[in-house]
Coordinates of C-alpha atoms in Angstrom, one line a residue:
X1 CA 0.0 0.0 0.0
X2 CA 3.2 2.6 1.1
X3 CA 4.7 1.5 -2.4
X4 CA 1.6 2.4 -4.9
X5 CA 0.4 6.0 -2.6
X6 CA 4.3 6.8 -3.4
X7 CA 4.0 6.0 -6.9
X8 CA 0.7 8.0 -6.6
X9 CA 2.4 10.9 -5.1
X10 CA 5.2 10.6 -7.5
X11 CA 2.8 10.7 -10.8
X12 CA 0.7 13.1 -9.3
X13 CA 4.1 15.9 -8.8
X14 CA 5.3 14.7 -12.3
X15 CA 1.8 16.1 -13.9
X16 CA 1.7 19.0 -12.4
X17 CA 5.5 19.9 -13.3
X18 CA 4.5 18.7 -17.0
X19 CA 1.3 20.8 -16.8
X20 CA 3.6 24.0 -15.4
X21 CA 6.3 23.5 -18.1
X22 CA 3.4 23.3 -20.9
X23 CA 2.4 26.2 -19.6
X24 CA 5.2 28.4 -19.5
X25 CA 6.1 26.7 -23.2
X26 CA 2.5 27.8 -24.3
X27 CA 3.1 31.5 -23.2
X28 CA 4.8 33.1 -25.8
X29 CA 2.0 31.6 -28.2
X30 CA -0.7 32.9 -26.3
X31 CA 0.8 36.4 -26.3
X32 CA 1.2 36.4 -30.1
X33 CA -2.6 35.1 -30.7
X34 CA -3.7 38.1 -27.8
X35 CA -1.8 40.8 -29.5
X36 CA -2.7 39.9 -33.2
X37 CA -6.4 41.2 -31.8
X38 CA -4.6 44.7 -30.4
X39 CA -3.9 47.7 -31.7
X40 CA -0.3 48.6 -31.7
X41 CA -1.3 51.1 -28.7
X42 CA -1.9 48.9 -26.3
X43 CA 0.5 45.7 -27.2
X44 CA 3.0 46.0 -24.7
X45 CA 0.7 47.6 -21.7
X46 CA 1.6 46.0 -18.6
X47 CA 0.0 44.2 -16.4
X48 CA -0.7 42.3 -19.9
X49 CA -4.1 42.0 -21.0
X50 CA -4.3 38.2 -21.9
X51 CA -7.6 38.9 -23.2
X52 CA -8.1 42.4 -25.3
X53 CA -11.0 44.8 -24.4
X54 CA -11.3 45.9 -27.8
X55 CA -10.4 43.2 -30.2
X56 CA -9.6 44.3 -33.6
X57 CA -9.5 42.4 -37.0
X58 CA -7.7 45.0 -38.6
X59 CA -4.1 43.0 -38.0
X60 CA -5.5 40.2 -40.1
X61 CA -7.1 42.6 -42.9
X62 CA -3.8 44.3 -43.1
X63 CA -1.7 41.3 -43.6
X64 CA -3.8 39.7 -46.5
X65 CA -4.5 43.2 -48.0
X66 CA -0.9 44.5 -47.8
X67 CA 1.4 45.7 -50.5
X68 CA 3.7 42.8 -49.4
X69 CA 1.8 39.3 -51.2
X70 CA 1.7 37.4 -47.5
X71 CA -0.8 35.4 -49.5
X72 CA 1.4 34.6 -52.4
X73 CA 3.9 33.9 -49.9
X74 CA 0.8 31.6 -48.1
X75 CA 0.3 30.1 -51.5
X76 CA 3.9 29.2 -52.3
X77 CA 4.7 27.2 -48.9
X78 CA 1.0 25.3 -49.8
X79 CA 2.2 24.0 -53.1
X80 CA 6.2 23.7 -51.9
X81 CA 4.6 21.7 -48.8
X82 CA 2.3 20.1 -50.3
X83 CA 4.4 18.4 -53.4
X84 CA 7.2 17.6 -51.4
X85 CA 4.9 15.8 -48.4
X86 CA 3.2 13.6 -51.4
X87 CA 7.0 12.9 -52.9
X88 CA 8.3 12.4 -49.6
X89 CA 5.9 9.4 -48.5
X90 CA 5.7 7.9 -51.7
X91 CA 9.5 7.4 -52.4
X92 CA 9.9 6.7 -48.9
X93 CA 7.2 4.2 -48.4
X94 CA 8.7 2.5 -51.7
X95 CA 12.2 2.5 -50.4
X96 CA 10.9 1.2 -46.7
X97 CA 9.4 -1.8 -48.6
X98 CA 12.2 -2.4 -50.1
X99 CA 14.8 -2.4 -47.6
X100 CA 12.1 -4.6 -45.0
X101 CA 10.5 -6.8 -47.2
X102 CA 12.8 -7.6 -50.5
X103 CA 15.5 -9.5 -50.0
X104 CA 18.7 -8.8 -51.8
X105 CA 22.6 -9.0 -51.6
X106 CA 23.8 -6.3 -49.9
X107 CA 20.4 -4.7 -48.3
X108 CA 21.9 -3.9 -45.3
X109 CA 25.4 -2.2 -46.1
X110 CA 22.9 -0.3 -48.4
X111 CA 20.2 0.8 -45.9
X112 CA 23.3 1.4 -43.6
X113 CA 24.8 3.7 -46.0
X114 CA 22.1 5.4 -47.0
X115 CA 21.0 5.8 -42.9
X116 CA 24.8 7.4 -42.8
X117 CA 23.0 10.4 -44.5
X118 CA 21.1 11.4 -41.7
X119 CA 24.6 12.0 -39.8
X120 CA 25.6 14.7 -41.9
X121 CA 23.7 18.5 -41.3
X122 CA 21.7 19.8 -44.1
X123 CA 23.5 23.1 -44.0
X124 CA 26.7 21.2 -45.5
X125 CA 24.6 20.4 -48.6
X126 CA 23.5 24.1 -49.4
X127 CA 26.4 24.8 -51.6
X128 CA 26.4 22.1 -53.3
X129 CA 22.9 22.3 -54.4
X130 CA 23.2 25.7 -55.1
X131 CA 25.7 24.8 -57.6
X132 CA 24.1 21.9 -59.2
X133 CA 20.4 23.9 -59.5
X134 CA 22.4 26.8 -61.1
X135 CA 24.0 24.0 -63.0
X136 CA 20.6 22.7 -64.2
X137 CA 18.6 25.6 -64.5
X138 CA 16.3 25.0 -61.7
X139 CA 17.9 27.7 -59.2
X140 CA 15.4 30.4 -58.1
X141 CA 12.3 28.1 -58.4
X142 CA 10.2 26.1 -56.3
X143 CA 12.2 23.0 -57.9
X144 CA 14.7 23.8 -56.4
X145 CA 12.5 23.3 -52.9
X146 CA 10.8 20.6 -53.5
X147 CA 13.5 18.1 -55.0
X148 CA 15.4 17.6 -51.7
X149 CA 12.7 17.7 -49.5
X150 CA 11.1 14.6 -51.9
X151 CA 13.6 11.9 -50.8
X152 CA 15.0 11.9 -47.4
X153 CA 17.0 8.8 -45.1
X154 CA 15.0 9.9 -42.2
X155 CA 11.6 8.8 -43.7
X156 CA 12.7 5.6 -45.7
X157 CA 13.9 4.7 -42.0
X158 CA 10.4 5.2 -40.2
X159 CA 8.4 3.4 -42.1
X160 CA 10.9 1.0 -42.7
X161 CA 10.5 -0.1 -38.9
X162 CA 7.1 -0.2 -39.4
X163 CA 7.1 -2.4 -41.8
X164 CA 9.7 -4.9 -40.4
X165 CA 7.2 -5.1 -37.8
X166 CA 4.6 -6.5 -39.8
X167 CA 4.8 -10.6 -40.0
X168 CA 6.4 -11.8 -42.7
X169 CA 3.8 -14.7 -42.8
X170 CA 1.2 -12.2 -43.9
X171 CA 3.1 -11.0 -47.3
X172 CA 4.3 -14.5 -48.3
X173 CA 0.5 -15.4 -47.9
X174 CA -0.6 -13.0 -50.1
X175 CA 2.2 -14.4 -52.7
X176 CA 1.0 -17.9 -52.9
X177 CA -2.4 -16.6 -53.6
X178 CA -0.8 -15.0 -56.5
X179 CA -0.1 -11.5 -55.3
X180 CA 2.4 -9.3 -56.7
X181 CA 4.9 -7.1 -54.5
X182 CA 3.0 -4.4 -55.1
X183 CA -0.3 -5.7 -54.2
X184 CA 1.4 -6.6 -50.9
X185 CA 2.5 -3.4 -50.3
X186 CA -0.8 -1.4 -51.1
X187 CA -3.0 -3.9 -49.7
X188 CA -1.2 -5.3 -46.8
X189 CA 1.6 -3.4 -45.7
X190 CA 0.9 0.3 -46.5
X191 CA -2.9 -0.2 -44.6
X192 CA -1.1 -2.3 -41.4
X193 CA 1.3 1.1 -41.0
X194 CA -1.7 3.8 -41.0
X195 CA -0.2 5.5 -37.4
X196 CA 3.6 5.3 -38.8
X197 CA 2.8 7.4 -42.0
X198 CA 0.4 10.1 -39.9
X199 CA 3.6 10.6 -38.0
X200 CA 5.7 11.0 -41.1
X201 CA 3.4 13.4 -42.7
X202 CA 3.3 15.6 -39.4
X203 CA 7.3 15.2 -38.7
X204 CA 7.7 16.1 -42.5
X205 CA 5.3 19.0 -43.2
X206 CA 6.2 20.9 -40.4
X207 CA 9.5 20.5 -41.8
X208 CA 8.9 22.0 -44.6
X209 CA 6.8 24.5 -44.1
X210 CA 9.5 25.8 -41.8
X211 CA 12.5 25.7 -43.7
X212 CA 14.1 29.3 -43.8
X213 CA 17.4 28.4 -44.9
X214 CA 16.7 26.8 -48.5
X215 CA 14.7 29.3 -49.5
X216 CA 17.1 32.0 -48.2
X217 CA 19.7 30.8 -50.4
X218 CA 17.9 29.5 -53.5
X219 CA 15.3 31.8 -54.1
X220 CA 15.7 35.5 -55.1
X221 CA 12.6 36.6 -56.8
X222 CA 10.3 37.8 -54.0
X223 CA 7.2 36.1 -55.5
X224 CA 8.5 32.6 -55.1
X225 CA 9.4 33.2 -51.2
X226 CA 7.6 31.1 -49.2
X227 CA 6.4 31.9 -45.3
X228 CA 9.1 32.0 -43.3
X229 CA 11.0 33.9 -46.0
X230 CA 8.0 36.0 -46.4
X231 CA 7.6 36.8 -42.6
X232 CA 10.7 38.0 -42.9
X233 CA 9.9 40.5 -45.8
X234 CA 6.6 41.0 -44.1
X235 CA 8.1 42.1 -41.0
X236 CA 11.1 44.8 -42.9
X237 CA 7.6 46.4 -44.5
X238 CA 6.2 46.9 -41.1
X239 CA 8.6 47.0 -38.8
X240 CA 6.3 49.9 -36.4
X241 CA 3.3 47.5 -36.4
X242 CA 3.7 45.1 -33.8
X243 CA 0.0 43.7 -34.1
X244 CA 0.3 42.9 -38.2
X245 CA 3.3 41.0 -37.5
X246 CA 1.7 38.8 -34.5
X247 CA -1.1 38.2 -37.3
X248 CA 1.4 37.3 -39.9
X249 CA 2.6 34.5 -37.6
X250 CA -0.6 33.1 -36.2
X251 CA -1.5 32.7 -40.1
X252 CA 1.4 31.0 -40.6
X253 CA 0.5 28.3 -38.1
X254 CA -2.7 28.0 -38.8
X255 CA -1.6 25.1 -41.3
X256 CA 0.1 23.3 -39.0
X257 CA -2.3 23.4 -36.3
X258 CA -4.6 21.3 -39.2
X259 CA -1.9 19.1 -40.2
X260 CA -1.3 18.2 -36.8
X261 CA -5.3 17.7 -35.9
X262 CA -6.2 15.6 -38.7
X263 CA -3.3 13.0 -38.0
X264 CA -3.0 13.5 -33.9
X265 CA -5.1 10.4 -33.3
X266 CA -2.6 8.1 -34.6
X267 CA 0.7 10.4 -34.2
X268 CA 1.1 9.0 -31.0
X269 CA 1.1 5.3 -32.3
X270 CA 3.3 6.0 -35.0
X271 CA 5.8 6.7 -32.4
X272 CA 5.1 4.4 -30.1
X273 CA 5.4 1.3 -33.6
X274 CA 8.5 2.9 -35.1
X275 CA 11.1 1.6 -32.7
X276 CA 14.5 0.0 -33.7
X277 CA 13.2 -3.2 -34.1
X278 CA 15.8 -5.8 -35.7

């Protein structure tokens, strides 16, 4: 009885630190999403008014009417987001099935060497790609976006736990009633790892739809910038108005916060099922 009241006691402290430290993490949010409803008058009034006595939508009609094209900018991280997400599972979920389910001499010094990827940072490859898109003829375009973010190590390894999870007994079933490898992997495997690929799509799309540096360096026409690239130009054209920039940046979350509520029922089994498992 002493042992579970301390365990008791013990999860009991450990939620209410959690709840604290979410709380003091959430902060900074919630005074964005309160002064995006201010006028620039009143932002930085202290004691802070968590909740305004005279909201305002003129933050938000500023930022999508403005001289600077936040929506363009809105636009451009949708289709940059939204083509590399689709390339990103598909030639990762091919890859995964691959490497877990084919057999072939040499898989695993392959999949090892391909993993060694991950070890490198993706500032070293900036240069490089620079060169090559100039090279090509695909610098200063979205191309030049979406290409890397289409095949990435780190997603050919999540699902390919996933799917060495899944019995092998099930896809050589499947074979002797005459299916082909890629009837196994549409109809068996792909449906079997539902929770792995919502956590790929979150990990991914919020990984995209953040990236500053790529477009910093590959992009140069203002029109092709995407958000956090066009925050940036956003905030130079209104650097006195406090209240249009917290707008600017709640908009630019609001896709994320959908991402993350269409796929949070399964996010947390994806983790949980994508372990090292050999």
């Amino acid at each position: 009885m002493g042992r579970r009241k301390k365990q008791l006691t013990i999860k009991i402290v450990m939620t209410v630190l959690m709840g604290i430290i979410s709380i003091i993490m959430l902060l900074p949010f919630a005074w964005m999403l309160s002064a995006s409803f201010k006028s620039d008058n009143v932002i930085f009034n202290f004691p802070i008014e968590w909740i305004p006595s005279a909201p305002t939508l003129n933050n938000y009609i500023k930022v999508w009417a403005s001289d600077v094209p936040f929506s363009t900018f809105f636009l451009n991280s949708v289709k940059v987001s939204g083509i590399s997400l689709i390339g990103e599972v598909c030639t990762s979920a091919l890859a995964a099935y691959a490497f877990a389910k084919i057999k072939f001499k040499g898989r695993e010094f392959v999949f090892l060497i391909y993993l060694s990827t991950l070890a490198f940072p993706a500032q070293m490859m900036l240069i490089p790609r620079y060169v090559l898109f100039k090279e090509v003829g695909i610098l200063n375009t979205h191309l030049s976006l979406i290409l890397p973010g289409m095949f990435t190590a780190f997603g050919t390894f999540l699902l390919r736990q996933a799917f060495r999870s899944i019995p092998d007994e099930l896809c050589e079933a499947a074979k002797i009633d005459g299916a082909s490898h890629f009837t196994v992997f549409t109809r068996i495997v792909c449906p079997l790892s539902k929770a792995n690929f919502s956590a790929l799509i979150i990990f991914q799309f919020v990984t995209s739809w953040n990236e500053y540096e790529a477009p910093l360096v590959y992009i140069r026409n203002k029109v092709l910038a995407t958000i956090p690239l066009g925050l940036n130009f956003f905030r130079d054209e209104n650097a006195a108005s406090y209240g249009a920039i917290m707008a600017a940046s709640v908009c630019s979350l609001i896709p994320i916060f959908i991402v993350f509520l269409i796929f949070q029922k399964q996010f947390v089994a994806g983790i949980a099922t994508s372990g090292m498992k050999e």
